[in-house]
mmCIF file of C-alpha atoms and ligand atoms in Angstrom:
data_model
loop_
_atom_site.group_PDB
_atom_site.id
_atom_site.type_symbol
_atom_site.label_atom_id
_atom_site.label_comp_id
_atom_site.label_asym_id
_atom_site.label_seq_id
_atom_site.Cartn_x
_atom_site.Cartn_y
_atom_site.Cartn_z
ATOM 1 C CA MET A 18 138.115 111.333 -84.337
ATOM 2 C CA LEU A 19 136.933 110.696 -80.810
ATOM 3 C CA ALA A 20 133.379 111.091 -79.512
ATOM 4 C CA ILE A 21 133.113 111.958 -75.819
ATOM 5 C CA PRO A 22 130.221 113.112 -73.612
ATOM 6 C CA GLY A 23 129.819 116.894 -73.567
ATOM 7 C CA PHE A 24 131.900 118.421 -70.791
ATOM 8 C CA VAL A 25 130.055 119.459 -67.635
ATOM 9 C CA ASP A 26 131.625 122.377 -65.770
ATOM 10 C CA PRO A 27 130.223 122.168 -62.228
ATOM 11 C CA HIS A 28 131.840 125.362 -60.872
ATOM 12 C CA THR A 29 132.016 128.741 -62.615
ATOM 13 C CA HIS A 30 131.404 132.306 -61.446
ATOM 14 C CA ILE A 31 129.343 133.280 -64.489
ATOM 15 C CA PRO A 32 127.741 135.874 -64.655
ATOM 16 C CA PHE A 33 130.185 138.647 -63.819
ATOM 17 C CA HIS A 34 130.849 142.072 -65.266
ATOM 18 C CA GLY A 35 134.129 143.763 -66.145
ATOM 19 C CA GLU A 36 137.671 142.598 -65.660
ATOM 20 C CA ARG A 37 140.512 142.682 -63.116
ATOM 21 C CA SER A 38 143.691 142.478 -65.176
ATOM 22 C CA GLU A 39 145.262 145.114 -62.907
ATOM 23 C CA GLU A 40 145.112 142.689 -59.981
ATOM 24 C CA PHE A 41 146.559 139.954 -62.114
ATOM 25 C CA VAL A 42 149.609 142.125 -62.778
ATOM 26 C CA MET A 43 149.824 143.059 -59.050
ATOM 27 C CA ARG A 44 149.936 139.358 -58.171
ATOM 28 C CA ALA A 45 152.495 138.661 -60.855
ATOM 29 C CA VAL A 46 154.904 140.983 -59.049
ATOM 30 C CA GLY A 47 154.255 139.599 -55.587
ATOM 31 C CA LYS A 48 150.925 140.740 -54.010
ATOM 32 C CA SER A 49 148.734 137.863 -52.816
ATOM 33 C CA TYR A 50 145.060 137.166 -53.572
ATOM 34 C CA VAL A 51 144.164 137.536 -49.872
ATOM 35 C CA GLU A 52 146.052 140.849 -49.514
ATOM 36 C CA ILE A 53 144.114 142.281 -52.439
ATOM 37 C CA LEU A 54 140.792 140.915 -51.091
ATOM 38 C CA LYS A 55 141.400 142.285 -47.572
ATOM 39 C CA SER A 56 142.247 145.735 -48.901
ATOM 40 C CA GLY A 57 138.816 145.991 -50.539
ATOM 41 C CA GLY A 58 139.786 144.737 -53.995
ATOM 42 C CA GLY A 59 139.298 141.254 -55.404
ATOM 43 C CA ILE A 60 135.698 140.089 -55.221
ATOM 44 C CA HIS A 61 134.652 143.550 -53.919
ATOM 45 C CA SER A 62 135.944 145.160 -57.078
ATOM 46 C CA THR A 63 133.759 142.926 -59.279
ATOM 47 C CA VAL A 64 130.826 143.611 -56.915
ATOM 48 C CA LYS A 65 131.113 147.350 -57.674
ATOM 49 C CA LYS A 66 130.977 146.612 -61.392
ATOM 50 C CA VAL A 67 128.092 144.128 -61.184
ATOM 51 C CA ARG A 68 126.028 146.542 -59.082
ATOM 52 C CA LYS A 69 126.277 149.116 -61.873
ATOM 53 C CA ALA A 70 125.331 146.634 -64.614
ATOM 54 C CA SER A 71 121.792 145.950 -65.817
ATOM 55 C CA ILE A 72 120.438 142.447 -66.349
ATOM 56 C CA ASP A 73 120.856 143.027 -70.069
ATOM 57 C CA ASN A 74 124.497 144.071 -69.608
ATOM 58 C CA LEU A 75 125.120 140.859 -67.667
ATOM 59 C CA VAL A 76 123.352 138.717 -70.249
ATOM 60 C CA LYS A 77 125.240 140.263 -73.151
ATOM 61 C CA GLU A 78 128.691 139.965 -71.591
ATOM 62 C CA ASN A 79 128.233 136.471 -70.239
ATOM 63 C CA LYS A 80 126.696 135.116 -73.406
ATOM 64 C CA LYS A 81 130.128 135.700 -74.905
ATOM 65 C CA TYR A 82 131.791 133.568 -72.221
ATOM 66 C CA LEU A 83 129.195 130.840 -72.665
ATOM 67 C CA GLU A 84 129.920 130.835 -76.374
ATOM 68 C CA TRP A 85 133.656 130.466 -75.689
ATOM 69 C CA MET A 86 132.846 127.557 -73.415
ATOM 70 C CA LEU A 87 130.587 125.921 -75.975
ATOM 71 C CA LYS A 88 133.415 126.047 -78.509
ATOM 72 C CA SER A 89 135.609 124.238 -76.019
ATOM 73 C CA GLY A 90 133.015 121.481 -75.590
ATOM 74 C CA VAL A 91 131.099 122.527 -72.455
ATOM 75 C CA THR A 92 127.434 121.544 -72.870
ATOM 76 C CA SER A 93 126.272 121.938 -69.219
ATOM 77 C CA LEU A 94 127.572 124.152 -66.452
ATOM 78 C CA GLU A 95 126.929 125.746 -63.101
ATOM 79 C CA CYS A 96 126.424 129.517 -62.842
ATOM 80 C CA LYS A 97 126.221 131.500 -59.633
ATOM 81 C CA SER A 98 125.589 134.808 -57.952
ATOM 82 C CA GLY A 99 128.020 136.245 -55.423
ATOM 83 C CA TYR A 100 128.960 139.583 -56.948
ATOM 84 C CA GLY A 101 125.927 141.468 -55.695
ATOM 85 C CA LEU A 102 126.167 141.021 -51.923
ATOM 86 C CA ASP A 103 122.786 142.648 -51.394
ATOM 87 C CA PHE A 104 119.222 141.641 -52.090
ATOM 88 C CA GLU A 105 118.740 143.587 -55.301
ATOM 89 C CA ASN A 106 122.005 142.678 -56.950
ATOM 90 C CA GLU A 107 122.171 139.019 -55.955
ATOM 91 C CA LEU A 108 118.686 138.605 -57.392
ATOM 92 C CA LYS A 109 119.741 140.479 -60.512
ATOM 93 C CA GLN A 110 122.541 137.969 -61.091
ATOM 94 C CA LEU A 111 120.224 134.995 -60.589
ATOM 95 C CA LYS A 112 117.693 136.495 -62.990
ATOM 96 C CA ALA A 113 120.465 137.013 -65.535
ATOM 97 C CA ILE A 114 121.274 133.293 -65.257
ATOM 98 C CA LYS A 115 117.637 132.451 -65.899
ATOM 99 C CA LYS A 116 117.587 134.690 -68.953
ATOM 100 C CA LEU A 117 120.888 133.269 -70.212
ATOM 101 C CA SER A 118 119.573 129.738 -69.901
ATOM 102 C CA GLU A 119 116.768 130.655 -72.313
ATOM 103 C CA GLU A 120 119.225 132.098 -74.822
ATOM 104 C CA VAL A 121 122.160 129.647 -74.951
ATOM 105 C CA PRO A 122 122.283 125.962 -75.949
ATOM 106 C CA GLN A 123 123.849 124.780 -72.695
ATOM 107 C CA THR A 124 122.060 123.463 -69.601
ATOM 108 C CA LEU A 125 122.668 125.962 -66.776
ATOM 109 C CA ILE A 126 122.303 125.076 -63.096
ATOM 110 C CA SER A 127 122.026 127.974 -60.702
ATOM 111 C CA THR A 128 123.688 128.502 -57.297
ATOM 112 C CA PHE A 129 123.110 131.273 -54.747
ATOM 113 C CA LEU A 130 126.503 132.411 -53.427
ATOM 114 C CA GLY A 131 125.355 135.500 -51.543
ATOM 115 C CA ALA A 132 127.972 134.512 -48.954
ATOM 116 C CA HIS A 133 130.902 135.152 -51.278
ATOM 117 C CA ALA A 134 132.473 138.109 -49.447
ATOM 118 C CA VAL A 135 131.566 140.008 -46.309
ATOM 119 C CA PRO A 136 130.094 143.443 -47.113
ATOM 120 C CA GLN A 137 130.725 146.553 -45.002
ATOM 121 C CA LYS A 138 127.828 145.856 -42.591
ATOM 122 C CA GLY A 139 129.730 142.843 -41.202
ATOM 123 C CA GLU A 140 129.141 139.093 -41.166
ATOM 124 C CA LYS A 141 126.468 138.919 -38.485
ATOM 125 C CA ALA A 142 124.111 141.511 -39.973
ATOM 126 C CA TYR A 143 124.659 140.194 -43.482
ATOM 127 C CA LEU A 144 123.908 136.585 -42.491
ATOM 128 C CA THR A 145 120.469 137.650 -41.293
ATOM 129 C CA GLU A 146 119.905 139.336 -44.629
ATOM 130 C CA LEU A 147 121.059 136.217 -46.492
ATOM 131 C CA ILE A 148 118.355 134.167 -44.804
ATOM 132 C CA ASP A 149 115.707 136.587 -46.054
ATOM 133 C CA MET A 150 117.199 136.418 -49.537
ATOM 134 C CA MET A 151 117.080 132.616 -49.474
ATOM 135 C CA LYS A 152 113.353 132.676 -48.730
ATOM 136 C CA VAL A 153 112.646 134.750 -51.841
ATOM 137 C CA ILE A 154 115.069 132.769 -54.009
ATOM 138 C CA LYS A 155 113.392 129.544 -52.929
ATOM 139 C CA SER A 156 109.889 130.814 -53.571
ATOM 140 C CA GLU A 157 110.876 132.046 -57.036
ATOM 141 C CA SER A 158 112.940 128.899 -57.805
ATOM 142 C CA LEU A 159 115.944 131.016 -58.753
ATOM 143 C CA ALA A 160 118.629 128.623 -57.450
ATOM 144 C CA GLU A 161 119.029 124.939 -56.692
ATOM 145 C CA PHE A 162 122.147 125.277 -54.555
ATOM 146 C CA VAL A 163 123.370 127.498 -51.764
ATOM 147 C CA ASP A 164 127.141 127.930 -51.533
ATOM 148 C CA VAL A 165 129.401 129.779 -49.091
ATOM 149 C CA PHE A 166 133.015 130.932 -49.316
ATOM 150 C CA CYS A 167 134.358 129.831 -45.933
ATOM 151 C CA ASP A 168 137.957 130.967 -45.827
ATOM 152 C CA GLU A 169 140.472 133.556 -44.710
ATOM 153 C CA GLY A 170 139.173 136.992 -45.670
ATOM 154 C CA ALA A 171 135.671 135.589 -46.288
ATOM 155 C CA PHE A 172 133.108 133.850 -43.985
ATOM 156 C CA SER A 173 133.807 132.225 -40.614
ATOM 157 C CA VAL A 174 133.292 128.510 -39.966
ATOM 158 C CA GLU A 175 130.441 129.238 -37.498
ATOM 159 C CA GLY A 176 128.646 131.674 -39.779
ATOM 160 C CA SER A 177 129.032 129.371 -42.775
ATOM 161 C CA PHE A 178 127.675 126.403 -40.832
ATOM 162 C CA ASP A 179 124.599 128.316 -39.617
ATOM 163 C CA LEU A 180 123.837 129.581 -43.101
ATOM 164 C CA LEU A 181 124.137 126.179 -44.763
ATOM 165 C CA LYS A 182 122.023 124.564 -42.088
ATOM 166 C CA ARG A 183 119.249 127.080 -42.742
ATOM 167 C CA ALA A 184 119.638 126.575 -46.480
ATOM 168 C CA LYS A 185 119.328 122.835 -46.089
ATOM 169 C CA ASP A 186 116.246 123.176 -43.903
ATOM 170 C CA MET A 187 114.677 125.342 -46.607
ATOM 171 C CA GLY A 188 115.195 122.570 -49.148
ATOM 172 C CA PHE A 189 118.263 123.832 -51.002
ATOM 173 C CA LYS A 190 121.091 121.505 -51.955
ATOM 174 C CA ILE A 191 124.307 122.761 -50.417
ATOM 175 C CA ARG A 192 127.929 123.048 -51.482
ATOM 176 C CA VAL A 193 130.939 125.037 -50.335
ATOM 177 C CA HIS A 194 134.127 126.827 -51.303
ATOM 178 C CA ALA A 195 136.426 125.265 -48.747
ATOM 179 C CA GLU A 196 140.119 125.171 -47.906
ATOM 180 C CA GLU A 197 141.230 127.148 -50.909
ATOM 181 C CA LEU A 198 143.333 129.738 -49.090
ATOM 182 C CA SER A 199 143.584 128.252 -45.583
ATOM 183 C CA SER A 200 143.007 124.975 -43.701
ATOM 184 C CA ASN A 201 139.986 125.423 -41.435
ATOM 185 C CA GLY A 202 138.428 121.967 -41.462
ATOM 186 C CA PHE A 203 135.231 123.190 -43.095
ATOM 187 C CA ALA A 204 135.278 120.556 -45.840
ATOM 188 C CA SER A 205 134.513 117.765 -43.383
ATOM 189 C CA ILE A 206 132.028 119.882 -41.423
ATOM 190 C CA ALA A 207 130.127 120.574 -44.659
ATOM 191 C CA ALA A 208 130.337 116.910 -45.694
ATOM 192 C CA GLU A 209 128.716 115.912 -42.420
ATOM 193 C CA LEU A 210 126.003 118.499 -42.962
ATOM 194 C CA GLY A 211 125.186 116.919 -46.325
ATOM 195 C CA ALA A 212 127.028 119.085 -48.857
ATOM 196 C CA VAL A 213 126.872 117.533 -52.324
ATOM 197 C CA SER A 214 130.346 118.803 -53.122
ATOM 198 C CA VAL A 215 133.206 120.520 -51.335
ATOM 199 C CA ASP A 216 135.083 122.682 -53.797
ATOM 200 C CA HIS A 217 138.782 123.651 -54.090
ATOM 201 C CA LEU A 218 140.413 121.686 -51.200
ATOM 202 C CA ILE A 219 143.915 122.909 -52.033
ATOM 203 C CA LYS A 220 144.738 122.993 -48.318
ATOM 204 C CA ILE A 221 142.626 120.092 -47.030
ATOM 205 C CA LYS A 222 144.324 118.078 -44.254
ATOM 206 C CA ASP A 223 144.695 114.286 -44.532
ATOM 207 C CA ARG A 224 142.579 113.725 -41.405
ATOM 208 C CA GLU A 225 139.508 115.161 -43.161
ATOM 209 C CA ILE A 226 139.574 112.754 -46.080
ATOM 210 C CA PRO A 227 137.823 109.797 -44.354
ATOM 211 C CA THR A 228 134.843 112.055 -43.535
ATOM 212 C CA LEU A 229 134.383 112.917 -47.204
ATOM 213 C CA GLU A 230 134.561 109.225 -48.061
ATOM 214 C CA LYS A 231 132.057 108.335 -45.339
ATOM 215 C CA TYR A 232 129.410 110.775 -46.559
ATOM 216 C CA GLY A 233 130.016 110.214 -50.287
ATOM 217 C CA THR A 234 130.792 113.913 -50.701
ATOM 218 C CA ILE A 235 132.258 114.832 -54.069
ATOM 219 C CA ALA A 236 135.632 116.582 -53.978
ATOM 220 C CA LEU A 237 135.441 119.195 -56.717
ATOM 221 C CA LEU A 238 138.928 120.265 -57.722
ATOM 222 C CA MET A 239 139.880 123.232 -59.869
ATOM 223 C CA PRO A 240 143.536 123.043 -60.827
ATOM 224 C CA ALA A 241 143.326 126.068 -63.146
ATOM 225 C CA THR A 242 142.920 128.251 -60.029
ATOM 226 C CA SER A 243 146.076 126.759 -58.494
ATOM 227 C CA PHE A 244 147.879 127.434 -61.753
ATOM 228 C CA TYR A 245 146.543 130.990 -61.966
ATOM 229 C CA LEU A 246 147.251 131.917 -58.344
ATOM 230 C CA LYS A 247 150.567 130.029 -58.349
ATOM 231 C CA THR A 248 149.576 127.982 -55.297
ATOM 232 C CA MET A 249 149.700 124.286 -54.403
ATOM 233 C CA TYR A 250 147.462 121.736 -56.104
ATOM 234 C CA ALA A 251 144.732 119.792 -54.272
ATOM 235 C CA PRO A 252 145.659 116.224 -53.220
ATOM 236 C CA ALA A 253 143.632 114.516 -55.960
ATOM 237 C CA ARG A 254 145.514 111.215 -55.813
ATOM 238 C CA LYS A 255 145.048 110.864 -52.059
ATOM 239 C CA LEU A 256 141.342 111.647 -52.372
ATOM 240 C CA ILE A 257 140.786 109.113 -55.157
ATOM 241 C CA ASP A 258 142.906 106.428 -53.506
ATOM 242 C CA ASN A 259 140.852 106.850 -50.327
ATOM 243 C CA GLY A 260 137.546 106.350 -52.107
ATOM 244 C CA VAL A 261 136.422 109.966 -52.470
ATOM 245 C CA PRO A 262 134.707 110.720 -55.809
ATOM 246 C CA VAL A 263 136.525 113.537 -57.593
ATOM 247 C CA ALA A 264 135.015 115.985 -60.076
ATOM 248 C CA LEU A 265 136.849 118.727 -61.951
ATOM 249 C CA GLY A 266 135.704 122.244 -62.790
ATOM 250 C CA SER A 267 137.142 125.457 -64.191
ATOM 251 C CA ASP A 268 136.243 128.040 -61.486
ATOM 252 C CA PHE A 269 136.140 130.517 -64.384
ATOM 253 C CA ASN A 270 135.916 133.999 -62.823
ATOM 254 C CA PRO A 271 137.443 137.464 -63.276
ATOM 255 C CA GLY A 272 139.839 137.210 -60.313
ATOM 256 C CA SER A 273 141.365 133.902 -59.338
ATOM 257 C CA ASN A 274 141.190 132.125 -62.694
ATOM 258 C CA THR A 275 140.285 133.163 -66.227
ATOM 259 C CA PHE A 276 140.895 129.773 -67.881
ATOM 260 C CA TYR A 277 137.663 128.122 -68.957
ATOM 261 C CA SER A 278 138.814 125.347 -71.292
ATOM 262 C CA PRO A 279 138.070 121.808 -70.057
ATOM 263 C CA LEU A 280 140.972 120.588 -72.181
ATOM 264 C CA PHE A 281 143.345 122.824 -70.249
ATOM 265 C CA VAL A 282 141.819 121.569 -66.975
ATOM 266 C CA SER A 283 142.359 118.027 -68.237
ATOM 267 C CA HIS A 284 146.011 118.835 -68.932
ATOM 268 C CA LEU A 285 146.478 120.202 -65.410
ATOM 269 C CA ALA A 286 144.652 117.232 -63.881
ATOM 270 C CA VAL A 287 146.974 114.756 -65.535
ATOM 271 C CA ASN A 288 150.162 116.775 -65.229
ATOM 272 C CA HIS A 289 149.712 118.354 -61.781
ATOM 273 C CA LEU A 290 147.027 116.360 -59.946
ATOM 274 C CA GLY A 291 148.378 112.946 -60.907
ATOM 275 C CA MET A 292 145.041 111.806 -62.374
ATOM 276 C CA THR A 293 144.955 109.387 -65.297
ATOM 277 C CA PRO A 294 143.438 110.671 -68.563
ATOM 278 C CA SER A 295 140.371 108.479 -68.019
ATOM 279 C CA GLU A 296 139.949 109.622 -64.410
ATOM 280 C CA ALA A 297 140.091 113.188 -65.682
ATOM 281 C CA LEU A 298 137.432 112.526 -68.325
ATOM 282 C CA VAL A 299 135.070 110.902 -65.808
ATOM 283 C CA ALA A 300 135.688 113.807 -63.409
ATOM 284 C CA GLN A 301 134.759 116.327 -66.143
ATOM 285 C CA THR A 302 131.656 114.513 -67.353
ATOM 286 C CA LEU A 303 129.799 111.979 -65.197
ATOM 287 C CA ASN A 304 131.165 113.023 -61.797
ATOM 288 C CA ALA A 305 130.647 116.673 -62.666
ATOM 289 C CA ALA A 306 127.061 115.860 -63.681
ATOM 290 C CA CYS A 307 126.607 114.139 -60.285
ATOM 291 C CA VAL A 308 127.599 117.366 -58.523
ATOM 292 C CA LEU A 309 124.871 119.235 -60.406
ATOM 293 C CA GLY A 310 122.289 116.472 -59.995
ATOM 294 C CA ILE A 311 121.911 115.982 -63.759
ATOM 295 C CA GLU A 312 123.621 112.586 -64.003
ATOM 296 C CA ASN A 313 120.448 110.950 -65.305
ATOM 297 C CA GLU A 314 120.342 113.345 -68.257
ATOM 298 C CA VAL A 315 123.969 113.989 -69.220
ATOM 299 C CA GLY A 316 127.546 112.926 -68.443
ATOM 300 C CA THR A 317 127.724 109.716 -70.473
ATOM 301 C CA ILE A 318 126.837 108.701 -74.029
ATOM 302 C CA GLU A 319 124.066 106.316 -73.202
ATOM 303 C CA MET A 320 120.578 105.301 -74.332
ATOM 304 C CA GLY A 321 117.969 107.400 -72.596
ATOM 305 C CA LYS A 322 120.229 110.380 -71.941
ATOM 306 C CA SER A 323 120.457 113.639 -73.832
ATOM 307 C CA ALA A 324 122.835 113.298 -76.823
ATOM 308 C CA ASP A 325 125.401 115.849 -75.619
ATOM 309 C CA ILE A 326 128.444 114.793 -77.603
ATOM 310 C CA VAL A 327 131.769 116.414 -78.458
ATOM 311 C CA ILE A 328 133.749 115.291 -81.502
ATOM 312 C CA LEU A 329 137.487 115.735 -81.087
ATOM 313 C CA ASP A 330 140.259 115.544 -83.642
ATOM 314 C CA ALA A 331 142.204 113.228 -81.354
ATOM 315 C CA PRO A 332 143.556 109.739 -82.073
ATOM 316 C CA ARG A 333 143.229 108.555 -78.461
ATOM 317 C CA LEU A 334 141.978 109.706 -75.060
ATOM 318 C CA GLU A 335 145.483 110.643 -73.848
ATOM 319 C CA TYR A 336 145.640 113.257 -76.598
ATOM 320 C CA LEU A 337 143.156 115.580 -74.808
ATOM 321 C CA SER A 338 145.485 116.433 -71.970
ATOM 322 C CA TYR A 339 148.572 116.218 -74.191
ATOM 323 C CA MET A 340 147.344 118.663 -76.886
ATOM 324 C CA PRO A 341 144.898 120.832 -74.921
ATOM 325 C CA THR A 342 143.988 123.313 -77.621
ATOM 326 C CA ASN A 343 140.348 124.119 -78.416
ATOM 327 C CA GLU A 344 141.288 123.626 -82.073
ATOM 328 C CA ILE A 345 140.797 119.883 -81.618
ATOM 329 C CA VAL A 346 137.086 120.456 -80.879
ATOM 330 C CA LYS A 347 135.515 119.725 -84.265
ATOM 331 C CA ALA A 348 131.828 119.581 -83.400
ATOM 332 C CA VAL A 349 129.557 119.959 -80.391
ATOM 333 C CA PHE A 350 126.083 118.418 -80.170
ATOM 334 C CA LYS A 351 123.545 119.445 -77.538
ATOM 335 C CA ASN A 352 120.620 117.069 -77.193
ATOM 336 C CA GLY A 353 121.308 115.687 -80.669
ATOM 337 C CA ARG A 354 121.478 119.088 -82.337
ATOM 338 C CA LYS A 355 124.774 120.378 -83.770
ATOM 339 C CA VAL A 356 125.482 123.645 -81.955
ATOM 340 C CA PHE A 357 129.104 124.176 -83.031
ATOM 341 C CA GLU A 358 131.311 123.049 -85.872
ATOM 342 C CA ASN A 359 134.940 123.858 -86.600
HETATM 343 O O1 NIG B 415 136.482 130.330 -56.414
HETATM 344 N N1 NIG B 415 137.088 131.677 -53.817
HETATM 345 C C1 NIG B 415 136.202 132.455 -54.024
HETATM 346 N N2 NIG B 415 135.705 132.774 -55.181
HETATM 347 C C2 NIG B 415 136.387 132.626 -56.399
HETATM 348 C C3 NIG B 415 137.135 133.863 -56.744
HETATM 349 C C4 NIG B 415 136.236 134.905 -57.195
HETATM 350 C C5 NIG B 415 136.918 136.192 -57.507
HETATM 351 O O2 NIG B 415 138.093 136.412 -57.170
HETATM 352 O O3 NIG B 415 136.229 137.014 -58.126
HETATM 353 C C6 NIG B 415 137.164 131.357 -56.423
HETATM 354 O O4 NIG B 415 138.395 131.329 -56.493
HETATM 355 FE FE1 FE B 416 134.778 129.510 -57.011
#
């Protein structure tokens, strides 16, 4: 058996409501993610469902996903809003996260992603509204991070910059969805602004990499989304070889990726990102904890930290990415307490 630190998933889209398997089938026969998003589907389709759900609906459905994740060894993770796109429903999602964190064993860290898709009223009007939302979210301590989806079909570089600057001035930590669908240079702009992590980076250009290195920004890569959307993979090797810290996450969500298993992510990291098995493990534990600001509590098995430990039926570290089935997860401990056994 192998004992490893509990996995930290620093990027999920929990809580959401409902499913989008129809879109998955549309993409399988040739439609693209952006085409579906621009025609009012994609994120907008989950927004319609989340708006109809109650906090209790959200808690019930997402508790199930958190249980799946626990069984695959995830003991801490990020959750975010972004499927409400208005004051009432963004807040509802954040409150559901708070409630979930009282009901599940995992540590949950909350992010406000009100800027996930542009609602009907348009970017400019909505950005003003987002600033008002941030004030309330800050005063009620409902999120630690503010995130923005700056990409084709989502928010502009200028709008994203203004929003993050305001967020930073209000005392939020900032992070971004950048260069997932297009290359717009926002990863380095966000790094300069002080983003803790820049997430996705499938299409990042080589010239941006030194900026990430300079500011110590964490490149958070999510190869399961590349796999799911059948796109390129982020240049993990180049980032690591140029001194950029790399973390790995699932990006678990109802549209662009429904894989949540850290073992599967580890497989993709080794097989498609060119990371070594030990680089992958560090990226899914300590580096992921650094993204969430919980590296003093979790991420390593060490005196003084919380005993978040996963026991794997694996003869050696390489086995995780080689045999990425959740069946090898034999026990999960959260803060010294056994919370799952198989
Ligand atoms: O990280 N890129 C934006 N957001 C998600 C997709 C969310 C969705 O499609 O519902 C992502 O891929
Ligand atoms: Fe995401």
